[in-house]
Amino acid sequence: MKGVLLVNLGSPDSPTAKDVKPYLDEFLMDERVIDMPYWKRSLIVRGIILQTRPKKSAEAYEKIWWKEGSPLVVISERFTEKVKQKTTMPIALGMRYGSMPIKNALQELKDQGVDDVLLVPLYPQYAMSSFETVVVKTMEEQEKYFPKLKITTLQAFYNNSDYIKVLSESIANSLKGFNYDHILFSYHGIPERHIKKSDPTKFHCKIDGKCCSTNSVAHNTCYRHQCYNTTEKVKAFLGLSDDKVSVSFQSRLLKDPWLKPYTDFELERFPKEGKKRLAVITPAFVSDCLETLEEIAMEGKHQFTAAGGEEYIHVPCLNDDDNWAQVVATWANNWEKEGVLPS
């Protein structure tokens, strides 16, 4: 029997330092998130970051926490239920980090008689710190605990026409009645070295403004290319003009070079250039979370208005949008019936 495993990022169990600390430890000690030798990663994470960051992060989580729990978890659960309603296959939800582990989700599918799993990492673009770590972790759990399970991975869907359509229509609905000066597509940042590590050719990705638009097999695993491509597809679908749209990257960590331009810098720059009515879109996420609800919707707005901006909206992620759930269900149904995955 076939079944589907949806995997998202995960969340602390509560907005307290006590629960945030083990979550951050698991997340930041992932070698695909902070890709340094174990001793150095441990020194930075456990010796420095975890001494102060859990309290600050807990305060940020407290700002966005819902009565039902973590927004990302609640939204993911709602989305999973909607997908279940649109397919006859068993559907399970797991998280890469936290108390909803992938192992438990695989066990849930196995207990329902599933022996053939479609893994759906809920990340539109490929990055070693998001998509790749989900796939690697799932395969590790499969090999260790479920060796008879067959697993097929849905590849990054950043340029899939169904995804672009539902994303674009969601954005258009959110922008109705808002007379914007500019639209910023803010993607989660990653270190520049991750781009080069993910380049199978080892020479194409130079992050020079040209490599992302020069055709290459490297684009299959190039996060930067896929972010810009997502933006271009949405621009084309909605008929947005080039001068009204730009791309930036948020959420830096440590002092290494990260993808530029930085979102916080852009938010301060726009008002000085007369762009005082801003819409910010966060298409690296399909579910609203700390990085969208607190960093962009709250802190981003404060930074923009403090710099002289007048109107600011954060466009919600797809979340549990009915059309988005239908897209994923259709992908799953096509795989179940015809063995075909979206391209």
mmCIF file of N, CA, C and O in Angstrom, residues 174-235:
data_model
loop_
_atom_site.group_PDB
_atom_site.id
_atom_site.type_symbol
_atom_site.label_atom_id
_atom_site.label_comp_id
_atom_site.label_asym_id
_atom_site.label_seq_id
_atom_site.Cartn_x
_atom_site.Cartn_y
_atom_site.Cartn_z
ATOM 1 N N SER A 174 -4.047 38.590 -1.199
ATOM 2 C CA SER A 174 -3.556 39.356 -0.055
ATOM 3 C C SER A 174 -3.255 40.806 -0.418
ATOM 4 O O SER A 174 -3.311 41.689 0.446
ATOM 5 N N LEU A 175 -2.949 41.046 -1.689
ATOM 6 C CA LEU A 175 -2.583 42.401 -2.119
ATOM 7 C C LEU A 175 -3.772 43.237 -2.553
ATOM 8 O O LEU A 175 -3.615 44.430 -2.840
ATOM 9 N N LYS A 176 -4.955 42.636 -2.604
ATOM 10 C CA LYS A 176 -6.141 43.384 -3.025
ATOM 11 C C LYS A 176 -6.360 44.598 -2.119
ATOM 12 O O LYS A 176 -6.378 44.495 -0.895
ATOM 13 N N GLY A 177 -6.504 45.750 -2.739
ATOM 14 C CA GLY A 177 -6.769 46.963 -1.980
ATOM 15 C C GLY A 177 -5.533 47.617 -1.388
ATOM 16 O O GLY A 177 -5.647 48.666 -0.756
ATOM 17 N N PHE A 178 -4.370 47.013 -1.606
ATOM 18 C CA PHE A 178 -3.137 47.594 -1.055
ATOM 19 C C PHE A 178 -2.348 48.248 -2.184
ATOM 20 O O PHE A 178 -1.857 47.578 -3.090
ATOM 21 N N ASN A 179 -2.226 49.551 -2.124
ATOM 22 C CA ASN A 179 -1.536 50.313 -3.163
ATOM 23 C C ASN A 179 -0.046 50.360 -2.845
ATOM 24 O O ASN A 179 0.471 51.347 -2.322
ATOM 25 N N TYR A 180 0.648 49.293 -3.168
ATOM 26 C CA TYR A 180 2.056 49.161 -2.782
ATOM 27 C C TYR A 180 2.977 49.959 -3.701
ATOM 28 O O TYR A 180 2.690 50.175 -4.883
ATOM 29 N N ASP A 181 4.091 50.375 -3.137
ATOM 30 C CA ASP A 181 5.181 50.952 -3.930
ATOM 31 C C ASP A 181 6.145 49.851 -4.374
ATOM 32 O O ASP A 181 6.793 49.979 -5.412
ATOM 33 N N HIS A 182 6.232 48.803 -3.544
ATOM 34 C CA HIS A 182 7.220 47.765 -3.825
ATOM 35 C C HIS A 182 6.782 46.452 -3.178
ATOM 36 O O HIS A 182 6.067 46.449 -2.168
ATOM 37 N N ILE A 183 7.220 45.340 -3.776
ATOM 38 C CA ILE A 183 7.002 44.002 -3.217
ATOM 39 C C ILE A 183 8.364 43.356 -3.013
ATOM 40 O O ILE A 183 9.169 43.265 -3.943
ATOM 41 N N LEU A 184 8.624 42.924 -1.786
ATOM 42 C CA LEU A 184 9.887 42.266 -1.474
ATOM 43 C C LEU A 184 9.649 40.787 -1.243
ATOM 44 O O LEU A 184 8.846 40.405 -0.395
ATOM 45 N N PHE A 185 10.339 39.947 -1.995
ATOM 46 C CA PHE A 185 10.332 38.510 -1.773
ATOM 47 C C PHE A 185 11.508 38.196 -0.843
ATOM 48 O O PHE A 185 12.661 38.225 -1.265
ATOM 49 N N SER A 186 11.194 37.921 0.413
ATOM 50 C CA SER A 186 12.236 37.660 1.411
ATOM 51 C C SER A 186 12.347 36.161 1.660
ATOM 52 O O SER A 186 11.413 35.540 2.182
ATOM 53 N N TYR A 187 13.475 35.586 1.288
ATOM 54 C CA TYR A 187 13.722 34.152 1.468
ATOM 55 C C TYR A 187 14.645 33.940 2.660
ATOM 56 O O TYR A 187 15.452 34.807 2.989
ATOM 57 N N HIS A 188 14.519 32.784 3.281
ATOM 58 C CA HIS A 188 15.417 32.482 4.396
ATOM 59 C C HIS A 188 16.852 32.433 3.872
ATOM 60 O O HIS A 188 17.129 31.854 2.824
ATOM 61 N N GLY A 189 17.756 33.062 4.590
ATOM 62 C CA GLY A 189 19.140 33.082 4.148
ATOM 63 C C GLY A 189 19.881 31.791 4.447
ATOM 64 O O GLY A 189 19.478 31.006 5.315
ATOM 65 N N ILE A 190 20.949 31.560 3.719
ATOM 66 C CA ILE A 190 21.877 30.469 4.003
ATOM 67 C C ILE A 190 23.299 30.983 3.744
ATOM 68 O O ILE A 190 23.483 31.942 2.989
ATOM 69 N N PRO A 191 24.306 30.369 4.366
ATOM 70 C CA PRO A 191 25.688 30.795 4.080
ATOM 71 C C PRO A 191 26.029 30.587 2.607
ATOM 72 O O PRO A 191 25.571 29.618 1.983
ATOM 73 N N GLU A 192 26.820 31.481 2.057
ATOM 74 C CA GLU A 192 27.224 31.349 0.661
ATOM 75 C C GLU A 192 27.927 30.017 0.399
ATOM 76 O O GLU A 192 27.797 29.430 -0.670
ATOM 77 N N ARG A 193 28.650 29.515 1.401
ATOM 78 C CA ARG A 193 29.376 28.265 1.188
ATOM 79 C C ARG A 193 28.432 27.090 0.948
ATOM 80 O O ARG A 193 28.811 26.100 0.323
ATOM 81 N N HIS A 194 27.194 27.168 1.466
ATOM 82 C CA HIS A 194 26.230 26.101 1.221
ATOM 83 C C HIS A 194 25.893 25.998 -0.264
ATOM 84 O O HIS A 194 25.663 24.907 -0.780
ATOM 85 N N ILE A 195 25.836 27.140 -0.937
ATOM 86 C CA ILE A 195 25.562 27.146 -2.370
ATOM 87 C C ILE A 195 26.657 26.386 -3.112
ATOM 88 O O ILE A 195 26.389 25.536 -3.964
ATOM 89 N N LYS A 196 27.896 26.680 -2.754
ATOM 90 C CA LYS A 196 29.027 26.045 -3.449
ATOM 91 C C LYS A 196 29.150 24.567 -3.077
ATOM 92 O O LYS A 196 29.517 23.737 -3.908
ATOM 93 N N LYS A 197 28.815 24.222 -1.833
ATOM 94 C CA LYS A 197 28.857 22.812 -1.433
ATOM 95 C C LYS A 197 27.808 21.987 -2.171
ATOM 96 O O LYS A 197 28.002 20.797 -2.405
ATOM 97 N N SER A 198 26.690 22.621 -2.494
ATOM 98 C CA SER A 198 25.590 21.909 -3.150
ATOM 99 C C SER A 198 25.740 21.850 -4.667
ATOM 100 O O SER A 198 24.910 21.249 -5.350
ATOM 101 N N ASP A 199 26.790 22.461 -5.183
ATOM 102 C CA ASP A 199 27.029 22.491 -6.629
ATOM 103 C C ASP A 199 27.715 21.201 -7.063
ATOM 104 O O ASP A 199 28.894 20.984 -6.763
ATOM 105 N N PRO A 200 27.030 20.321 -7.805
ATOM 106 C CA PRO A 200 27.650 19.052 -8.209
ATOM 107 C C PRO A 200 28.797 19.229 -9.196
ATOM 108 O O PRO A 200 29.661 18.365 -9.301
ATOM 109 N N THR A 201 28.809 20.364 -9.904
ATOM 110 C CA THR A 201 29.890 20.589 -10.864
ATOM 111 C C THR A 201 31.146 21.119 -10.183
ATOM 112 O O THR A 201 32.240 21.019 -10.733
ATOM 113 N N LYS A 202 30.968 21.711 -8.996
ATOM 114 C CA LYS A 202 32.062 22.296 -8.217
ATOM 115 C C LYS A 202 32.709 23.503 -8.891
ATOM 116 O O LYS A 202 33.779 23.953 -8.475
ATOM 117 N N PHE A 203 32.064 24.040 -9.941
ATOM 118 C CA PHE A 203 32.641 25.232 -10.568
ATOM 119 C C PHE A 203 31.581 26.216 -11.050
ATOM 120 O O PHE A 203 31.878 27.390 -11.293
ATOM 121 N N HIS A 204 30.322 25.781 -11.195
ATOM 122 C CA HIS A 204 29.324 26.670 -11.794
ATOM 123 C C HIS A 204 28.901 27.810 -10.859
ATOM 124 O O HIS A 204 28.829 28.961 -11.273
ATOM 125 N N CYS A 205 28.605 27.476 -9.609
ATOM 126 C CA CYS A 205 28.028 28.460 -8.680
ATOM 127 C C CYS A 205 29.091 29.421 -8.156
ATOM 128 O O CYS A 205 29.867 29.072 -7.267
ATOM 129 N N LYS A 206 29.087 30.609 -8.702
ATOM 130 C CA LYS A 206 30.054 31.634 -8.286
ATOM 131 C C LYS A 206 29.374 32.769 -7.513
ATOM 132 O O LYS A 206 30.038 33.665 -7.016
ATOM 133 N N ILE A 207 28.041 32.744 -7.472
ATOM 134 C CA ILE A 207 27.253 33.779 -6.790
ATOM 135 C C ILE A 207 27.675 35.150 -7.311
ATOM 136 O O ILE A 207 27.952 36.082 -6.549
ATOM 137 N N ASP A 208 27.734 35.271 -8.610
ATOM 138 C CA ASP A 208 28.223 36.495 -9.244
ATOM 139 C C ASP A 208 27.137 37.244 -10.014
ATOM 140 O O ASP A 208 27.428 38.203 -10.739
ATOM 141 N N GLY A 209 25.880 36.814 -9.858
ATOM 142 C CA GLY A 209 24.805 37.483 -10.579
ATOM 143 C C GLY A 209 24.551 36.922 -11.960
ATOM 144 O O GLY A 209 23.547 37.250 -12.587
ATOM 145 N N LYS A 210 25.451 36.065 -12.450
ATOM 146 C CA LYS A 210 25.291 35.487 -13.779
ATOM 147 C C LYS A 210 25.017 33.988 -13.737
ATOM 148 O O LYS A 210 24.278 33.460 -14.562
ATOM 149 N N CYS A 211 25.618 33.287 -12.764
ATOM 150 C CA CYS A 211 25.522 31.826 -12.758
ATOM 151 C C CYS A 211 24.081 31.339 -12.586
ATOM 152 O O CYS A 211 23.697 30.306 -13.130
ATOM 153 N N CYS A 212 23.261 32.092 -11.854
ATOM 154 C CA CYS A 212 21.888 31.645 -11.612
ATOM 155 C C CYS A 212 21.026 31.731 -12.866
ATOM 156 O O CYS A 212 19.981 31.080 -12.949
ATOM 157 N N SER A 213 21.437 32.538 -13.832
ATOM 158 C CA SER A 213 20.673 32.659 -15.068
ATOM 159 C C SER A 213 21.329 31.927 -16.233
ATOM 160 O O SER A 213 20.835 31.979 -17.359
ATOM 161 N N THR A 214 22.441 31.256 -15.972
ATOM 162 C CA THR A 214 23.125 30.450 -16.995
ATOM 163 C C THR A 214 22.792 28.986 -16.765
ATOM 164 O O THR A 214 23.065 28.444 -15.689
ATOM 165 N N ASN A 215 22.173 28.356 -17.735
ATOM 166 C CA ASN A 215 21.661 26.997 -17.560
ATOM 167 C C ASN A 215 22.755 26.025 -17.095
ATOM 168 O O ASN A 215 23.865 26.018 -17.627
ATOM 169 N N SER A 216 22.418 25.218 -16.084
ATOM 170 C CA SER A 216 23.371 24.253 -15.540
ATOM 171 C C SER A 216 22.640 23.213 -14.715
ATOM 172 O O SER A 216 21.595 23.493 -14.111
ATOM 173 N N VAL A 217 23.218 22.014 -14.656
ATOM 174 C CA VAL A 217 22.685 20.974 -13.779
ATOM 175 C C VAL A 217 22.765 21.412 -12.322
ATOM 176 O O VAL A 217 22.022 20.918 -11.463
ATOM 177 N N ALA A 218 23.635 22.365 -12.042
ATOM 178 C CA ALA A 218 23.779 22.868 -10.666
ATOM 179 C C ALA A 218 22.495 23.500 -10.154
ATOM 180 O O ALA A 218 22.274 23.569 -8.940
ATOM 181 N N HIS A 219 21.647 23.948 -11.044
ATOM 182 C CA HIS A 219 20.403 24.590 -10.630
ATOM 183 C C HIS A 219 19.465 23.633 -9.898
ATOM 184 O O HIS A 219 18.588 24.077 -9.139
ATOM 185 N N ASN A 220 19.640 22.337 -10.109
ATOM 186 C CA ASN A 220 18.781 21.361 -9.433
ATOM 187 C C ASN A 220 18.963 21.384 -7.924
ATOM 188 O O ASN A 220 18.062 20.980 -7.182
ATOM 189 N N THR A 221 20.112 21.838 -7.476
ATOM 190 C CA THR A 221 20.389 21.893 -6.036
ATOM 191 C C THR A 221 20.875 23.275 -5.599
ATOM 192 O O THR A 221 21.485 23.421 -4.548
ATOM 193 N N CYS A 222 20.597 24.288 -6.411
ATOM 194 C CA CYS A 222 21.040 25.640 -6.083
ATOM 195 C C CYS A 222 19.894 26.444 -5.476
ATOM 196 O O CYS A 222 18.955 26.833 -6.184
ATOM 197 N N TYR A 223 19.970 26.693 -4.198
ATOM 198 C CA TYR A 223 18.926 27.418 -3.485
ATOM 199 C C TYR A 223 18.752 28.830 -4.048
ATOM 200 O O TYR A 223 17.624 29.286 -4.261
ATOM 201 N N ARG A 224 19.848 29.513 -4.303
ATOM 202 C CA ARG A 224 19.772 30.894 -4.785
ATOM 203 C C ARG A 224 19.044 30.956 -6.122
ATOM 204 O O ARG A 224 18.142 31.773 -6.315
ATOM 205 N N HIS A 225 19.444 30.091 -7.057
ATOM 206 C CA HIS A 225 18.768 30.048 -8.357
ATOM 207 C C HIS A 225 17.280 29.795 -8.185
ATOM 208 O O HIS A 225 16.443 30.444 -8.821
ATOM 209 N N GLN A 226 16.942 28.853 -7.327
ATOM 210 C CA GLN A 226 15.545 28.462 -7.169
ATOM 211 C C GLN A 226 14.722 29.566 -6.523
ATOM 212 O O GLN A 226 13.541 29.737 -6.853
ATOM 213 N N CYS A 227 15.314 30.343 -5.625
ATOM 214 C CA CYS A 227 14.609 31.487 -5.042
ATOM 215 C C CYS A 227 14.308 32.533 -6.115
ATOM 216 O O CYS A 227 13.172 33.034 -6.217
ATOM 217 N N TYR A 228 15.317 32.880 -6.889
ATOM 218 C CA TYR A 228 15.103 33.873 -7.937
ATOM 219 C C TYR A 228 14.135 33.358 -9.003
ATOM 220 O O TYR A 228 13.319 34.115 -9.538
ATOM 221 N N ASN A 229 14.192 32.060 -9.295
ATOM 222 C CA ASN A 229 13.297 31.486 -10.284
ATOM 223 C C ASN A 229 11.848 31.519 -9.803
ATOM 224 O O ASN A 229 10.933 31.821 -10.572
ATOM 225 N N THR A 230 11.648 31.195 -8.520
ATOM 226 C CA THR A 230 10.308 31.285 -7.942
ATOM 227 C C THR A 230 9.757 32.699 -8.120
ATOM 228 O O THR A 230 8.610 32.893 -8.544
ATOM 229 N N THR A 231 10.581 33.692 -7.798
ATOM 230 C CA THR A 231 10.157 35.086 -7.921
ATOM 231 C C THR A 231 9.799 35.437 -9.353
ATOM 232 O O THR A 231 8.770 36.071 -9.614
ATOM 233 N N GLU A 232 10.633 35.027 -10.297
ATOM 234 C CA GLU A 232 10.378 35.336 -11.703
ATOM 235 C C GLU A 232 9.089 34.687 -12.189
ATOM 236 O O GLU A 232 8.324 35.301 -12.958
ATOM 237 N N LYS A 233 8.831 33.459 -11.751
ATOM 238 C CA LYS A 233 7.602 32.762 -12.157
ATOM 239 C C LYS A 233 6.370 33.480 -11.624
ATOM 240 O O LYS A 233 5.358 33.623 -12.320
ATOM 241 N N VAL A 234 6.426 33.916 -10.372
ATOM 242 C CA VAL A 234 5.296 34.643 -9.781
ATOM 243 C C VAL A 234 5.116 35.991 -10.474
ATOM 244 O O VAL A 234 3.986 36.408 -10.774
ATOM 245 N N LYS A 235 6.208 36.678 -10.730
ATOM 246 C CA LYS A 235 6.132 37.962 -11.436
ATOM 247 C C LYS A 235 5.442 37.794 -12.779
ATOM 248 O O LYS A 235 4.566 38.588 -13.143
#
